[in-house]
mmCIF file of C-alpha atoms in Angstrom:
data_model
loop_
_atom_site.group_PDB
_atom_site.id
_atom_site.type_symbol
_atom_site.label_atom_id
_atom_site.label_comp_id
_atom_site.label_asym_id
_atom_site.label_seq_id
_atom_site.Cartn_x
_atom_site.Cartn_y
_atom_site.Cartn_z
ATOM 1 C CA UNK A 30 186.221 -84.674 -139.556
ATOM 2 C CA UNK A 31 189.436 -86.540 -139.003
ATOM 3 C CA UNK A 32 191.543 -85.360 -136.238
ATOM 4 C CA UNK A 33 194.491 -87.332 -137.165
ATOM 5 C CA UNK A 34 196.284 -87.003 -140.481
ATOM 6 C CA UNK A 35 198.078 -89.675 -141.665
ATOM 7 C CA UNK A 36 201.028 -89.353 -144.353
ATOM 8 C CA UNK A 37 201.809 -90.457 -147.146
ATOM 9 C CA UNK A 38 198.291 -91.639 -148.497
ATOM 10 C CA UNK A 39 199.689 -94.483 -150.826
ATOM 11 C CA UNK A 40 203.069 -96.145 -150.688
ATOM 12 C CA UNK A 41 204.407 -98.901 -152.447
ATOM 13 C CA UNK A 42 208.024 -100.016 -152.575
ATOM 14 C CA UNK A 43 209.845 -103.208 -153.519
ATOM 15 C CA UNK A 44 210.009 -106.283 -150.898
ATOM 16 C CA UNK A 45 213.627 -105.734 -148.625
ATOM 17 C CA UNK A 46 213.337 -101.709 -148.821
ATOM 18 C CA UNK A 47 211.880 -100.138 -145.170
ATOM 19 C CA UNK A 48 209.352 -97.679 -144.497
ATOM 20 C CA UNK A 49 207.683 -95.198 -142.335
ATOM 21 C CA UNK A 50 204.311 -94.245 -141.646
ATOM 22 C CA UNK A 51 203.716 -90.927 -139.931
ATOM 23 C CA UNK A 52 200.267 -90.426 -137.846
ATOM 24 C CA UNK A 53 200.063 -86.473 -136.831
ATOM 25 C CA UNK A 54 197.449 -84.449 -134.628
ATOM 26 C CA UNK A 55 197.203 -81.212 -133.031
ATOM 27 C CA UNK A 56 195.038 -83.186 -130.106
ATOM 28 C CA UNK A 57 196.459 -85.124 -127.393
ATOM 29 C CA UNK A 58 195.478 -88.043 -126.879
ATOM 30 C CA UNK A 59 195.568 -90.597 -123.980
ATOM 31 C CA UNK A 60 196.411 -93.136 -126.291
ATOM 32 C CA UNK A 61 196.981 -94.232 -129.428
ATOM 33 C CA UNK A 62 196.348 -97.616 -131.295
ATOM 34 C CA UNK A 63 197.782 -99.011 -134.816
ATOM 35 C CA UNK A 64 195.647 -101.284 -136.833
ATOM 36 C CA UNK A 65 196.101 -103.029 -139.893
ATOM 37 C CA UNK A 66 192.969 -103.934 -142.648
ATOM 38 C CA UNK A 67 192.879 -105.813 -145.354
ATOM 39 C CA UNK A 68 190.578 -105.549 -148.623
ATOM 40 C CA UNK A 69 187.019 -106.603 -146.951
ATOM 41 C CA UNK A 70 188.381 -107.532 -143.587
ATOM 42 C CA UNK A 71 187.729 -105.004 -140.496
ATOM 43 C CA UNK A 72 191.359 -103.478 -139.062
ATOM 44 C CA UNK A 73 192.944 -105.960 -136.561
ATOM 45 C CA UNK A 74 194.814 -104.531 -133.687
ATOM 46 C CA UNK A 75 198.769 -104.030 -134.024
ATOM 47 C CA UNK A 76 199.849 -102.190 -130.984
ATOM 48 C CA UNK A 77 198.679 -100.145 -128.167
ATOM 49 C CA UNK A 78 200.990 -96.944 -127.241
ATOM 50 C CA UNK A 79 199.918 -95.098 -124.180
ATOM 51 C CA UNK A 80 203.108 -93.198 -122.968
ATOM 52 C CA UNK A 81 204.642 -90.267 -124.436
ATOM 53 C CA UNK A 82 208.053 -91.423 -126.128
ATOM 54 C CA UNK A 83 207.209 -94.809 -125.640
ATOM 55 C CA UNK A 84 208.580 -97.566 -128.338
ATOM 56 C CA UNK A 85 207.448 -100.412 -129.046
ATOM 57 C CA UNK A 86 208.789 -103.682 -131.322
ATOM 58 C CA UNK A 87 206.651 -106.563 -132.626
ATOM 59 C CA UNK A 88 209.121 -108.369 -135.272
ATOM 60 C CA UNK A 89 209.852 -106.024 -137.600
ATOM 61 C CA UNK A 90 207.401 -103.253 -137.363
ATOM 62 C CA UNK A 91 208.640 -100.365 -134.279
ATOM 63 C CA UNK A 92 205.686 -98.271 -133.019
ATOM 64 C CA UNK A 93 206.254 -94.288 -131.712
ATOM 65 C CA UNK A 94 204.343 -92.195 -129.535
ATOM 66 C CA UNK A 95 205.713 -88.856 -129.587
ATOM 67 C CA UNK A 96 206.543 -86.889 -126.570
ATOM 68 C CA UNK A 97 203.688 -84.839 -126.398
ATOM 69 C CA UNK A 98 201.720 -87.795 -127.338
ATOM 70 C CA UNK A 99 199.963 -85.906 -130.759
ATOM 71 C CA UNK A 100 202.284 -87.815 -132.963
ATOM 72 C CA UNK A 101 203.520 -91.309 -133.622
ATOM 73 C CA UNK A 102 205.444 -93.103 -136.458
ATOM 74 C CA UNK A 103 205.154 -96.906 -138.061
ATOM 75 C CA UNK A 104 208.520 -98.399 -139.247
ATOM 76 C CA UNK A 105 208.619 -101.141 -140.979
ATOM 77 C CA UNK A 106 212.121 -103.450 -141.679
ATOM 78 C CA UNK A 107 212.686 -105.134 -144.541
ATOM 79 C CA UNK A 108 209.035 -105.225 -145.974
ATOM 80 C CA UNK A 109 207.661 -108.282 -146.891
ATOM 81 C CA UNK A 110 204.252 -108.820 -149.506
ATOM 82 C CA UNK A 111 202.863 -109.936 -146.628
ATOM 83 C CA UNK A 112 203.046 -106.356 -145.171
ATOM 84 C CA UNK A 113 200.802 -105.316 -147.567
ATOM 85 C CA UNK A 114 197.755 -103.555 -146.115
ATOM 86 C CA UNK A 115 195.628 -100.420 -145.303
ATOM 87 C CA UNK A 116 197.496 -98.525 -142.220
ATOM 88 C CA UNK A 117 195.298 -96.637 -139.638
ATOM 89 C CA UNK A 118 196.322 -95.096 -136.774
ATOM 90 C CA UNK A 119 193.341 -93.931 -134.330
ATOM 91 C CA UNK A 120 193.457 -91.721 -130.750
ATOM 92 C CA UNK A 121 191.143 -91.665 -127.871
ATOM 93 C CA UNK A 122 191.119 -88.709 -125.364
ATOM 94 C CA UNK A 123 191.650 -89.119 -121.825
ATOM 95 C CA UNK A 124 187.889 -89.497 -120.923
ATOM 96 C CA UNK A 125 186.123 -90.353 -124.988
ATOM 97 C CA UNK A 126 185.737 -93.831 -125.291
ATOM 98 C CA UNK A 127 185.477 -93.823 -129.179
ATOM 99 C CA UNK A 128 188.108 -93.810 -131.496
ATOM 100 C CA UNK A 129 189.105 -91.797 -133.983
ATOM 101 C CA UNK A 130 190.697 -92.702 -137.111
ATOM 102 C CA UNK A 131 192.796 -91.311 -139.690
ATOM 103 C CA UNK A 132 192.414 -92.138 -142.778
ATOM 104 C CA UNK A 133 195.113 -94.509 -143.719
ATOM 105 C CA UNK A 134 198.247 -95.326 -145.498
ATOM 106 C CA UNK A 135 198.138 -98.231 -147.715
ATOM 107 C CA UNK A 136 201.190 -99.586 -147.981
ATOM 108 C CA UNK A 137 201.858 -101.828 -151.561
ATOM 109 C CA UNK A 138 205.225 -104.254 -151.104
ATOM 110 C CA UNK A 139 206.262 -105.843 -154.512
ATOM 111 C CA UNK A 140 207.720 -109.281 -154.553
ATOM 112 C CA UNK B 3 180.991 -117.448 -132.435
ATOM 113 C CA UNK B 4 185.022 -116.810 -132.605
ATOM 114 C CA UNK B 5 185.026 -113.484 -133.900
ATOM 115 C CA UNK B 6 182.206 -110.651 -134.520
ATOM 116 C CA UNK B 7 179.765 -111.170 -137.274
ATOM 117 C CA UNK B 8 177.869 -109.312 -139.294
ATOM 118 C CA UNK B 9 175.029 -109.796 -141.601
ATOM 119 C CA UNK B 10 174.539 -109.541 -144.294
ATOM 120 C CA UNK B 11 177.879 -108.958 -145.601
ATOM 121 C CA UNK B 12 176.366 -106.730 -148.692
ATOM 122 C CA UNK B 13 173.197 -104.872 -149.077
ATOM 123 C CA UNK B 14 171.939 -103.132 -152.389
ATOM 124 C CA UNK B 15 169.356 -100.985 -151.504
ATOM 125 C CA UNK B 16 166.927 -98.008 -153.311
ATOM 126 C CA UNK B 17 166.801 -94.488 -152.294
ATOM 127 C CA UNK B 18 164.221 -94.268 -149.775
ATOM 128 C CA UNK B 19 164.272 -97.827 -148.656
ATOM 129 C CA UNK B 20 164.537 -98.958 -144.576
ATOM 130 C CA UNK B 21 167.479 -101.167 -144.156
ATOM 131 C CA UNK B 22 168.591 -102.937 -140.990
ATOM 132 C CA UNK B 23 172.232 -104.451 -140.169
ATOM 133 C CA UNK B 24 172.868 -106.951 -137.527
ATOM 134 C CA UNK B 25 176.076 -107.254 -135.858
ATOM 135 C CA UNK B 26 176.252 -110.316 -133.021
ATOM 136 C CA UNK B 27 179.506 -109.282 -130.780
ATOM 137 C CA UNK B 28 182.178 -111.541 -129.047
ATOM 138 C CA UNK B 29 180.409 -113.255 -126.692
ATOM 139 C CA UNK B 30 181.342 -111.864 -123.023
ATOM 140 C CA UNK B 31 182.375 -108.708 -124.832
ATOM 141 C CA UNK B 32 180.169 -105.482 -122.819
ATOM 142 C CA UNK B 33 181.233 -102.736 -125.152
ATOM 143 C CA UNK B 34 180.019 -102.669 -128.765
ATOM 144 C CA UNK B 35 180.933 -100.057 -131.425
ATOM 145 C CA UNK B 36 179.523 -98.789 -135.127
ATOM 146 C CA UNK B 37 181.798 -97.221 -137.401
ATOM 147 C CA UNK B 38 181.203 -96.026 -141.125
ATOM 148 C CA UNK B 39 183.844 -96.302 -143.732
ATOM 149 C CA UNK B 40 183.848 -94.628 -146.697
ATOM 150 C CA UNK B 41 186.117 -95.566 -149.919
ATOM 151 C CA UNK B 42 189.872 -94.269 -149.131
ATOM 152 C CA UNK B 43 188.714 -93.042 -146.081
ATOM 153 C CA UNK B 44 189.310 -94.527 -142.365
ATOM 154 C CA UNK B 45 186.386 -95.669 -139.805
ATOM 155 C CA UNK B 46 184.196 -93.100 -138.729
ATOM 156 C CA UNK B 47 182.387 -93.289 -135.139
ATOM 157 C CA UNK B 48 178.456 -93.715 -135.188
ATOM 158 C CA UNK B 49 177.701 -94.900 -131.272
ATOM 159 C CA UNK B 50 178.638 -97.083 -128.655
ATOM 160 C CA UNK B 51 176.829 -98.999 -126.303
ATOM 161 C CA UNK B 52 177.942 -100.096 -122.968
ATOM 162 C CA UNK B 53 176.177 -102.951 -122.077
ATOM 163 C CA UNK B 54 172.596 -102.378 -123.260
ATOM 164 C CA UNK B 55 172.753 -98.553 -123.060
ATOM 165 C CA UNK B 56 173.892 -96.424 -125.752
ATOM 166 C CA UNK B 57 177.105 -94.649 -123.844
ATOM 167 C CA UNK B 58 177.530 -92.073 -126.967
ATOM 168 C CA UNK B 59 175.615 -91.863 -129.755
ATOM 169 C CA UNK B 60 177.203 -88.521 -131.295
ATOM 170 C CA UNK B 61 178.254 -90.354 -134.252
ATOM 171 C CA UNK B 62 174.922 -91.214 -135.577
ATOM 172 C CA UNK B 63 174.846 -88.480 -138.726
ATOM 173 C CA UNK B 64 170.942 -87.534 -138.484
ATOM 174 C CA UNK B 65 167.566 -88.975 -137.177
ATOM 175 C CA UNK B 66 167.598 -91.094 -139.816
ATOM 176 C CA UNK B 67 170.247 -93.161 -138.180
ATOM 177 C CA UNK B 68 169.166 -95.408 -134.904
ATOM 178 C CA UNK B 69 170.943 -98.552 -133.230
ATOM 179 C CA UNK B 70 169.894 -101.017 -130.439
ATOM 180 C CA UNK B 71 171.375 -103.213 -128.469
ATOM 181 C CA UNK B 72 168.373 -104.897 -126.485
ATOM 182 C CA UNK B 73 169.939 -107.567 -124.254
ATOM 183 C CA UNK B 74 173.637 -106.538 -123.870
ATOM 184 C CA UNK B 75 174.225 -108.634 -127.018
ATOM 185 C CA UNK B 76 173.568 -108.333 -130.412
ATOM 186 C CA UNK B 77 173.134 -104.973 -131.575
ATOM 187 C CA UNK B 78 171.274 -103.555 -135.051
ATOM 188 C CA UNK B 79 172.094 -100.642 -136.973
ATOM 189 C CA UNK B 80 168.839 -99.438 -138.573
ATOM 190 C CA UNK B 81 168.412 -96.850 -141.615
ATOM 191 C CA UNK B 82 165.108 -95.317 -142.880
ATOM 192 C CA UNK B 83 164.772 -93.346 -146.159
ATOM 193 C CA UNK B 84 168.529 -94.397 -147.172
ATOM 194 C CA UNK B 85 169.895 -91.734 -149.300
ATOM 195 C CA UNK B 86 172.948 -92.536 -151.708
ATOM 196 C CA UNK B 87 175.488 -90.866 -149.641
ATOM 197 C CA UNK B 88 174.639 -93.420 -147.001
ATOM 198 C CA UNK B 89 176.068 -96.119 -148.986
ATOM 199 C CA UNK B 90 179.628 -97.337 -147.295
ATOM 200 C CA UNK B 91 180.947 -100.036 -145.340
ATOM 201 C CA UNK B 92 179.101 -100.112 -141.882
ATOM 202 C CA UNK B 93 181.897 -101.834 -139.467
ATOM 203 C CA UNK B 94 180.883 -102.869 -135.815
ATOM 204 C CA UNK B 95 183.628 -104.149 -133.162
ATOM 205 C CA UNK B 96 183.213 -104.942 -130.025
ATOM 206 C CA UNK B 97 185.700 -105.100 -127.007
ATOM 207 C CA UNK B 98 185.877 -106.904 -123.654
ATOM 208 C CA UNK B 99 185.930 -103.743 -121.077
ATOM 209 C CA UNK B 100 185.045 -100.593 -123.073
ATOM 210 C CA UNK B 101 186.922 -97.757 -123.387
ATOM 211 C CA UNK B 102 189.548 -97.730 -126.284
ATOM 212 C CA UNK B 103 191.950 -96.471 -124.709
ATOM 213 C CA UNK B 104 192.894 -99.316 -122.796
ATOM 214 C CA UNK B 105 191.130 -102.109 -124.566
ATOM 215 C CA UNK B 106 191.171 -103.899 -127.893
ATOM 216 C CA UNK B 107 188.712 -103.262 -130.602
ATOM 217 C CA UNK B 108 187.890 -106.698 -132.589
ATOM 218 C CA UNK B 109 185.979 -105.639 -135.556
ATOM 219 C CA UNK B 110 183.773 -107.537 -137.775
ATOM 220 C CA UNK B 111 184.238 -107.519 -141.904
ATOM 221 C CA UNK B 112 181.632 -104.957 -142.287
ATOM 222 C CA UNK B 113 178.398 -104.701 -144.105
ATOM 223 C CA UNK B 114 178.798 -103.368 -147.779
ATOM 224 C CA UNK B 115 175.427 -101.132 -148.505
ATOM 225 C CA UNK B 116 174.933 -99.935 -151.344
ATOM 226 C CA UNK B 117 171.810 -97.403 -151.972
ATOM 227 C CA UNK B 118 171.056 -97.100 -155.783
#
């Protein structure tokens, strides 16, 4: 069972436009990690978020952990091909040291 | 090695066959995870060892289902009697402290099994 939902399922757009991937649970969670996996590859580590509220930037992507740290959001700027890609999102409680994913957005970006 | 490996990167299999994956961590790295992903669906938790000790094996779907990790180092996921539902991408990643909450996970590319 999945304990975070991720939304939408599939998304393609055209390279330039932005997007935004939405990661939602009813658990809290200590803290929450973005990945990124492409066709057989294992997901690489984008960014860490451990604070509630926090936001963080790495070039054009912007990572948010909500408030009550059950929710966070992927924006991405100006999409390039090269942002093409399965998107998971994945929690860990305060004292669970496995991971739990959702089950992905993939994200299509059309030259 | 740079990064995890696994082997063998695909396995076709019967129903009812023993199967064994082997998945040789970063070296250094004291926490080791299995995951199983399913098509269109994201990784799902099987156990994790800390060290040579399975931490948290809750994962691990039935008895069918056993990993070990002998000397702290490479670990292998081992099936008996595969059944066709067991056929997915097994994914292991291993991470320099443990704990995923504050550490990163570096996965391997997975091992494709498919059970006819």
């Amino acid at each position: 069972t999945q304990l975070l939902e991720q939304s939408p399922q599939f998304l393609s757009i055209q390279e330039g436009e932005n997007l935004t991937v939405y990661c939602n649970s009813s658990s809290v969670f200590s803290s929450l990690q973005w990945y990124r996996q492409e066709p057989g590859e294992g997901p690489v580590l984008l960014v860490t978020v451990v604070t509630g509220g926090e936001v963080k930037k790495l070039k054009r992507l912007t990572f948010q952990f909500g408030d009550a740290r059950k929710d966070s959001s992927l924006h991405i700027t100006a999409a390039q091909p090269g942002d093409t890609g399965l998107y998971l999102c994945a929690g860990a409680g305060s004292n669970d040291y496995k991971l739990s994913f959702g089950a992905g957005t993939t994200v299509t970006v059309r030259a | 090695g740079a990064g995890v490996s696994q082997t063998p990167s695909n396995k076709v299999t019967e129903k009812g066959k023993y199967v064994e994956l082997r998945c040789d961590p970063i070296s250094g790295h004291t926490a080791l995870y299995w995951y199983r992903q399913s098509l269109g669906q994201g990784p799902e938790f099987l156990i994790y060892f800390q060290g040579t000790g399975a931490a948290d094996d809750s994962g691990l779907p039935n008895d069918r289902f056993f990993a070990v990790r002998p000397e702290g180092s490479v670990s292998t996921l081992k099936i008996q009697r595969t059944e066709r539902g067991d056929s997915a991408v097994y994914l292991c990643a291993s991470s320099l402290i443990g704990g995923p909450g504050t550490g990163e996970l570096f996965f391997g590319e997975g091992s494709r099994l498919t059970v006819l």
